[in-house]
Every structure is written in structure tokens, then in C-alpha cells.
Short mmCIF file of C-alpha atoms in Angstrom, two decimals:
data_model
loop_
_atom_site.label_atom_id
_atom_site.label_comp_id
_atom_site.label_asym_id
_atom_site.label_seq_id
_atom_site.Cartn_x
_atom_site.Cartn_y
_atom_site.Cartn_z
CA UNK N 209 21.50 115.95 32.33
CA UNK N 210 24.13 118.18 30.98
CA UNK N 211 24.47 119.38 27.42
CA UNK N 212 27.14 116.94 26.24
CA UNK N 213 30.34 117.15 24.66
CA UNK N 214 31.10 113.62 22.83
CA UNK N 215 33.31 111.86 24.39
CA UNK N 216 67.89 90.43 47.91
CA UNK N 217 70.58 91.84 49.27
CA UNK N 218 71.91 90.52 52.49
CA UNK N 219 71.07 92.23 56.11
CA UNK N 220 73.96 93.46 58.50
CA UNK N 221 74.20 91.93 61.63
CA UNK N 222 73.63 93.59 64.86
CA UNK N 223 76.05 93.18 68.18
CA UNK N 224 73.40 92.23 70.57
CA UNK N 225 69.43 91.48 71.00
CA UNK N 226 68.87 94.59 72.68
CA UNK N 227 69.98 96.63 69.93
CA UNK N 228 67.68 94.56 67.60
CA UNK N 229 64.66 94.85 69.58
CA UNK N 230 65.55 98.91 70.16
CA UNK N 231 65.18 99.08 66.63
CA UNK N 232 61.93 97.17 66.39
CA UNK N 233 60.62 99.64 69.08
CA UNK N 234 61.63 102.61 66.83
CA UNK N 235 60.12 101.05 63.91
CA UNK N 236 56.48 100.50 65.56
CA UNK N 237 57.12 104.36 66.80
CA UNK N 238 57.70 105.47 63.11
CA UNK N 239 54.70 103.29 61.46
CA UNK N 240 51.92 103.57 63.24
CA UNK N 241 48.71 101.94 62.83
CA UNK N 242 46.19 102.82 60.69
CA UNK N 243 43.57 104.95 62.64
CA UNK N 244 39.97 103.70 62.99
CA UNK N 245 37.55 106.44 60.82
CA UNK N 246 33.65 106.05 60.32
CA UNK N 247 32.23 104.98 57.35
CA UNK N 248 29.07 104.49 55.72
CA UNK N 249 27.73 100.92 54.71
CA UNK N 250 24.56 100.47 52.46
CA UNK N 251 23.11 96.68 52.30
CA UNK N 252 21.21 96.16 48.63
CA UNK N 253 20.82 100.25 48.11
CA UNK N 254 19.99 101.16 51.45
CA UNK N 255 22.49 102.93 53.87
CA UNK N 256 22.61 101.33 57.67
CA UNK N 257 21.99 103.76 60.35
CA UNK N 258 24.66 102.68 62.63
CA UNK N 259 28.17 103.51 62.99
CA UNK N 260 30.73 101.89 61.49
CA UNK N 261 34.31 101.69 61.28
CA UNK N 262 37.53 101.32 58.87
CA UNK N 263 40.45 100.42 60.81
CA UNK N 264 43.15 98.61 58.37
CA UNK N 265 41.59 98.04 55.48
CA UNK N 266 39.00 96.36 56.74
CA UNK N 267 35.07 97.52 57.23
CA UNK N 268 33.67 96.73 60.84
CA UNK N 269 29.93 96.62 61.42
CA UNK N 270 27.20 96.18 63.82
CA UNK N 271 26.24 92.35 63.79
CA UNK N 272 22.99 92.88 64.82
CA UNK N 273 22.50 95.94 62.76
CA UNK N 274 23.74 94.13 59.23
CA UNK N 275 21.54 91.35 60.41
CA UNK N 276 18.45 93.24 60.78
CA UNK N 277 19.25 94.82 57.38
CA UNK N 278 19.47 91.38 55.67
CA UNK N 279 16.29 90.26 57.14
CA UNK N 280 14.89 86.86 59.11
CA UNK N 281 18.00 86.66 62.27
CA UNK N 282 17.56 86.23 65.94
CA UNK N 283 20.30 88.31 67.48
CA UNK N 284 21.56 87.69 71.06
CA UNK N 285 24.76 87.29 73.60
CA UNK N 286 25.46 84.17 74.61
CA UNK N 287 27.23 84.60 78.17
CA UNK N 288 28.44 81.26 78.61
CA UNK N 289 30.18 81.00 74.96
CA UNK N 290 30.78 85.43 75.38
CA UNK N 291 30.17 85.40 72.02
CA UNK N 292 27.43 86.94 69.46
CA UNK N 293 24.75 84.47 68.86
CA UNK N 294 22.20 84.75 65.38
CA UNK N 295 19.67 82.07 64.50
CA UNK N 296 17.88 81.66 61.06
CA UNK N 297 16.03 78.98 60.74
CA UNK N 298 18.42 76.18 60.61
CA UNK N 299 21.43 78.65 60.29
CA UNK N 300 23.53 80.07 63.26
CA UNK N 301 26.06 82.07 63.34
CA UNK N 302 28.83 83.20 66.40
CA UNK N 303 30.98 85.92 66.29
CA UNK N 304 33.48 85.61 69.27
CA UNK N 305 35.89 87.97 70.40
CA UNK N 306 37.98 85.78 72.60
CA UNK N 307 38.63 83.31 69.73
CA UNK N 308 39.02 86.24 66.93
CA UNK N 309 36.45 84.46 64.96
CA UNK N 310 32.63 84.19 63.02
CA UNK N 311 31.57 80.91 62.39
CA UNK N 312 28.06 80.26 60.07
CA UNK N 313 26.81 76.97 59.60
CA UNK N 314 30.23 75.01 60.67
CA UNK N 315 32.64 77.21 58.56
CA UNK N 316 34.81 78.93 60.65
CA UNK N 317 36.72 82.17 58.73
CA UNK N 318 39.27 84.40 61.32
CA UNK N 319 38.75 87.92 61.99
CA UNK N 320 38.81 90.31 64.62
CA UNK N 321 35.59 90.87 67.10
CA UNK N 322 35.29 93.11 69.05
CA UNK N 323 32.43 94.62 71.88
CA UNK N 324 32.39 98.38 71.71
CA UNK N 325 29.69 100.39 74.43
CA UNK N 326 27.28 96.91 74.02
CA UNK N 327 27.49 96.48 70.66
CA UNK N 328 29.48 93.77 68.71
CA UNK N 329 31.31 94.09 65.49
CA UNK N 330 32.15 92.10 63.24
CA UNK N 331 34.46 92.13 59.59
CA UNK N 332 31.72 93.00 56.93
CA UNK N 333 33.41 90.73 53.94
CA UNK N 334 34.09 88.21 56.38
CA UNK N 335 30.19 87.97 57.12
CA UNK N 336 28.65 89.07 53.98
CA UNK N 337 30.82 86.16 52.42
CA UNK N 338 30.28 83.90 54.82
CA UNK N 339 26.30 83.82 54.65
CA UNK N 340 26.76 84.01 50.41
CA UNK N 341 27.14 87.46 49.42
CA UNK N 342 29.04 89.91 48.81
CA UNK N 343 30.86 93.02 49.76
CA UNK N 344 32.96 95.88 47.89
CA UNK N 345 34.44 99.51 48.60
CA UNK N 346 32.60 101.75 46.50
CA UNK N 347 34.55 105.19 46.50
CA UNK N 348 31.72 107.56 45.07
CA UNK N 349 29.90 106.15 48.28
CA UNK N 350 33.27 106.66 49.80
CA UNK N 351 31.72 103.31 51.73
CA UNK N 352 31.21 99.29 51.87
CA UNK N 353 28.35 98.35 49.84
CA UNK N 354 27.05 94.70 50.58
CA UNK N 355 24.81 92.24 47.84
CA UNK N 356 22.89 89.96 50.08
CA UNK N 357 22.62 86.75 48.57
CA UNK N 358 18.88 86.77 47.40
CA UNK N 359 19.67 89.86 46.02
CA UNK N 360 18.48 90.55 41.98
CA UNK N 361 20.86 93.72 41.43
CA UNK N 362 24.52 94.28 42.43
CA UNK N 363 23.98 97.08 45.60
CA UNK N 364 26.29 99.63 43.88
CA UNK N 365 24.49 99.89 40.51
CA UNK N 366 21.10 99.90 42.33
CA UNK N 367 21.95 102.42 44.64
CA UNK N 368 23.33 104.94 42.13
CA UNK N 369 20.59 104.10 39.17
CA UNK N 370 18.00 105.03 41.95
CA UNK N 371 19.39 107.81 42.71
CA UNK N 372 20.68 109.58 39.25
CA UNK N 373 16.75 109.04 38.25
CA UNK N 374 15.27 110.33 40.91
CA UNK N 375 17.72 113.69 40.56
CA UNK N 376 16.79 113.77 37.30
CA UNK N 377 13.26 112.91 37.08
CA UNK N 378 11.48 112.44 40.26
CA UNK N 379 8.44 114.08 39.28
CA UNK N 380 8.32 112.56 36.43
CA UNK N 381 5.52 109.55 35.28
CA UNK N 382 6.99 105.88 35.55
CA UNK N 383 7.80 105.87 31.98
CA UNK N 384 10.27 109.07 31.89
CA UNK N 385 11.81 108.01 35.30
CA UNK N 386 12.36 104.14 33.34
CA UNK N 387 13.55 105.80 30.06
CA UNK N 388 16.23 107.80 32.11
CA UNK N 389 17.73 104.78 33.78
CA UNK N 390 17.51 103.46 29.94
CA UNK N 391 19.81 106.45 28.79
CA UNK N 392 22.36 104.87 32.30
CA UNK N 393 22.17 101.40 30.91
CA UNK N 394 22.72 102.39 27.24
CA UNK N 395 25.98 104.15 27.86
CA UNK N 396 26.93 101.07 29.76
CA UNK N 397 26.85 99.13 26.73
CA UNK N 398 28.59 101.69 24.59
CA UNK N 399 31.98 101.31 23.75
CA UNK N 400 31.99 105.69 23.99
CA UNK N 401 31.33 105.84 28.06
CA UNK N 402 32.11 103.67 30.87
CA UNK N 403 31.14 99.95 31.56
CA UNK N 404 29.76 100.32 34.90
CA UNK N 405 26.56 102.77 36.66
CA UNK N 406 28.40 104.78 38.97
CA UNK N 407 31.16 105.55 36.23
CA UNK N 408 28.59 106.29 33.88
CA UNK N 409 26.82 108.62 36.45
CA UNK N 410 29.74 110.23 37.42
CA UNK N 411 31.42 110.56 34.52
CA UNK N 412 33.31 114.08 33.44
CA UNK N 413 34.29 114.96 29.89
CA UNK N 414 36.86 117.47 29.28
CA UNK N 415 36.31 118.34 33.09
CA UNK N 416 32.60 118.65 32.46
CA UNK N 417 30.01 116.11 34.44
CA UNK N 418 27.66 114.73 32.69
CA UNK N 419 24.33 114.49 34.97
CA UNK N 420 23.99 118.26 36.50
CA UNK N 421 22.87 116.48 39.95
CA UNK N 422 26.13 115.17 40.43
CA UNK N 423 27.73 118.96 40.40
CA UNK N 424 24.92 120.38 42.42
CA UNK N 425 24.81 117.38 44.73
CA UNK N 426 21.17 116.18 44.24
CA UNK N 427 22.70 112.54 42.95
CA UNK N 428 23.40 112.19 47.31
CA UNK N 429 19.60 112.66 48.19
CA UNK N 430 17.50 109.41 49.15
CA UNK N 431 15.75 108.20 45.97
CA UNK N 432 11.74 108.79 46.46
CA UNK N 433 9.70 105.03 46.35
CA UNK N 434 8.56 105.31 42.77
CA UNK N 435 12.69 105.72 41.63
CA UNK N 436 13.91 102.93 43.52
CA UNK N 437 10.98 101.01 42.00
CA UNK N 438 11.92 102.68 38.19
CA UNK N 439 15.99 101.42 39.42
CA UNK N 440 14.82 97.71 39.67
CA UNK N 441 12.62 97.95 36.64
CA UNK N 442 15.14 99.29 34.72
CA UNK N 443 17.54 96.63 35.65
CA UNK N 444 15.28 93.73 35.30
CA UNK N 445 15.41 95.14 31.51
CA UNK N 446 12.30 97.27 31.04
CA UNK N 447 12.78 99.65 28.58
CA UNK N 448 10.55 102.82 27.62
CA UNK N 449 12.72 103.64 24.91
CA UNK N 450 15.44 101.94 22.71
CA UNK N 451 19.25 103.84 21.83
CA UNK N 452 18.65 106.88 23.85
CA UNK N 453 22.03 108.18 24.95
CA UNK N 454 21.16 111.48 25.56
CA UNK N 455 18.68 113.72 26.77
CA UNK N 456 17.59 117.39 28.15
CA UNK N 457 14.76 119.18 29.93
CA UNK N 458 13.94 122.29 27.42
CA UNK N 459 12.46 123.91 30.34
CA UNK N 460 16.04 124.01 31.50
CA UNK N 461 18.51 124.11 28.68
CA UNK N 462 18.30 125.21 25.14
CA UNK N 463 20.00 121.72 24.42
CA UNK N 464 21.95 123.45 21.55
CA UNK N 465 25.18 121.02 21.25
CA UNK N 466 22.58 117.97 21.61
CA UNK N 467 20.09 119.37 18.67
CA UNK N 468 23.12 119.80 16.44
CA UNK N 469 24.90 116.70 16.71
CA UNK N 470 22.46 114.02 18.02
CA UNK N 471 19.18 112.66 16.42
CA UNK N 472 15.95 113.28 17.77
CA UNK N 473 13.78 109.87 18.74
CA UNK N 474 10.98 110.77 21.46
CA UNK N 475 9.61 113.30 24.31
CA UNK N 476 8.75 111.51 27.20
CA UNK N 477 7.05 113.94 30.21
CA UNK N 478 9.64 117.19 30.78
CA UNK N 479 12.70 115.27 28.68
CA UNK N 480 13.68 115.32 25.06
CA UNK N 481 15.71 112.16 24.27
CA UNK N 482 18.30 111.55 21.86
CA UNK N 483 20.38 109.10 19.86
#
């Protein structure tokens, strides 16, 4: 962690259709679609490995790829329908691209599918909704983040808590690695810092971060086991410590602004932590 510093008018007619639709023409000339771009997904903290696209505004995945990431589907193609089959247990789902449309259980939600080199895709909200979960842009992921519906943590604040205490305290015991994602939560619920993890995490004051690992980059490394683990402890509300806003490695820093304006409470491993 860094040492801190506290914080309708009518339309003219045209002579003749062909003038209108030359017009139309130079419109779709001037305003072109939005290009497709890749772009990461991560389904309850952990990133897919498999391409997928932004076209639009809207996220495009992998069916079978989500699937396998939300566990317990039997993926295939169904030649007769040409459409995506999954099975789970009594569930089914089809994604066909001829009618532009996922259906799960009955409920039948539009949206484009489309085959690309074997591999379907599907709208990620569309799906994630559709089978009771959820999905959302997260920009410091600069990616679509998915809760699956048996899910015990929103995906975004698990996958950043994870992360931020592994940067920060990877090698150290359970405890420390618990009482940093304390310091996270406890800035959550002050009025003084943002209301959300990943604002919290990457939070700048007077154009200073906050955590060093998000200025050196260590924040984007895979969490080790025993973080992820300390992430989901944390948010199931175990606490090593209570109040801690603030803390520093001495090993590192002299912690000079932090001893002269914060109050002491406990040592835990390599970190000092502080009111």
C-alpha cells in the first residue's frame, strides 16, 4: 500500500425516391458500424480462455466455453434444428442462428448467433440472464464479468479483492492476507473512499494511487490459491482485525505520513496497520 494522503422541427421534402434512398446510401457510408474488437470475459473471478468479441455494445462468447465455465452442461450441434444444443439435467438450452435466438427452459429472448471457424456464439447478458445471473462491463477489467447464479460474491469484487491481496500480501500467513482484504472492505464502508472494491483498489488521491501494485502492475497477476481463498473469506465477513484503514510494510516504507496522522492498532506478519 502507498503512504496515504487523506482523502421537432419539420423535415423538407425530397423530389423523388431515388434521391431519398441516395441519401440513405451516403448516410450508411458516413456511419459505419461499430467494428468487432476482442475482449476479455471472467465468469465468478476467473478469466475464460477463449476469444471473445464486442461488436455493438454487446459481448459475444463461446457457448460451449461459458458453459464449461459455469459447470454441469452437455454441449452439442444439433444438425437437424442447426442450432447449439446444452442439456442440464432437466434444463436445455438452443442458441440458433437462423432464428436470431437462445431459448432456456421455454423462454425465448432475441439475439444474434452466430458460427465462427466451428464455434458458436452467443450474447453473454442474454445467456447469463437467461439461466439467472448476471453480467456487467467492468472497465478496470476493460471486460464482461459474469455472476453465475449459485454464485456467493458479485464476480467483480471477487476478482479484484483476490487480486489487490495477493499483490500485497501473497506471502503472507492467512491472517495478514484476511486483514488486508479487511483494510478493502473498511474503506468500502467509509463515507472518506469509494463504495465499491475495484474503486477502492484503484483509487488515486491528488493523482496518487493508493495500493503501489496498481502503479507497478502486480494488481493484473493471477491471485495464488491461498488469496482467492483469503477473497471469499473476507467477503463471507471474516475479519482479522476491526477499523484498519490503513497500512504499510516497514521493510518497504518509512510510513512517515501514516505514523503522524493515523493511530497505531496491530502488526500482523510484514504489515503495520492503522486506524
Amino acid at each position: 500500500m502507498r503512504q496515504q494522503t487523506h482523502p421537432a422541427r419539420r423535415g423538407r421534402r425530397f423530389p423523388g425516391r431515388r434521391m431519398m434512398l441516395g441519401l440513405l446510401a451516403a448516410l450508411a457510408m458516413a456511419v459505419p458500424a461499430q467494428a468487432a474488437r476482442t475482449v476479455p470475459v471472467q465468469v465468478d473471478g476467473t478469466a475464460l480462455e477463449a476469444v471473445c468479441h464486442l461488436e455493438n455494445g454487446v459481448t459475444y462468447v463461446p457457448l460451449r466455453a461459458l458453459l464449461n465455465a459455469l459447470g454441469g452442461w452437455e454441449v452439442s450441434w444439433d444438425s437437424g434444428q442447426r442450432a447449439a444444443v446444452a442439456v442440464s439435467g432437466s434444463s436445455r438450452l438452443t442458441a440458433s442462428p437462423a432464428q436470431g435466438a437462445v431459448t432456456v427452459d421455454g423462454d425465448t429472448r432475441p439475439g444474434r448467433v452466430y458460427v465462427q471457424e466451428g464455434v458458436t456464439y452467443v450474447p453473454l447478458r442474454t445467456i447469463a440472464e437467461l439461466l439467472g445471473g448476471t453480467a456487467e462491463w467492468d472497465r478496470y477489467f476493460q471486460g464482461a464479468a459474469v455472476t453465475s447464479p449459485d454464485a456467493a460474491h458479485n464476480a467483480v469484487d471477487f476478482y479484484w479483492l483476490s487480486r489487490i491481496i495477493s499483490a500485497e500480501s501473497r506471502g503472507e500467513p492467512m491472517e495478514g492476507q484476511i486483514a488486508v482484504g479487511n483494510v478493502v472492505l473498511e474503506r468500502v464502508a467509509s463515507e472518506d473512499f469509494p463504495d465499491n472494491i475495484p474503486d477502492v483498489v484503484f483509487q488515486q488521491a491528488d493523482g496518487i494511487v493508493q495500493f503501489e501494485p496498481v502503479e507497478n502492475g502486480t494488481v493484473y497477476m493471477d491471485p495464488t490459491d491461498r488469496s482467492v481463498e483469503a477473497a471469499r473469506r473476507t467477503l463471507s465477513g471474516e475479519k482479522s482485525l476491526e477499523g484498519a484503514m490503513f497500512f504499510y510494510a516497514p521493510a518497504l516504507s518509512e510510513g512517515v505520513w501514516i505514523n503522524g496522522n493515523r493511530t497505531y492498532l496491530t502488526t500482523i506478519g510484514c504489515h503495520r496497520f492503522y486506524l
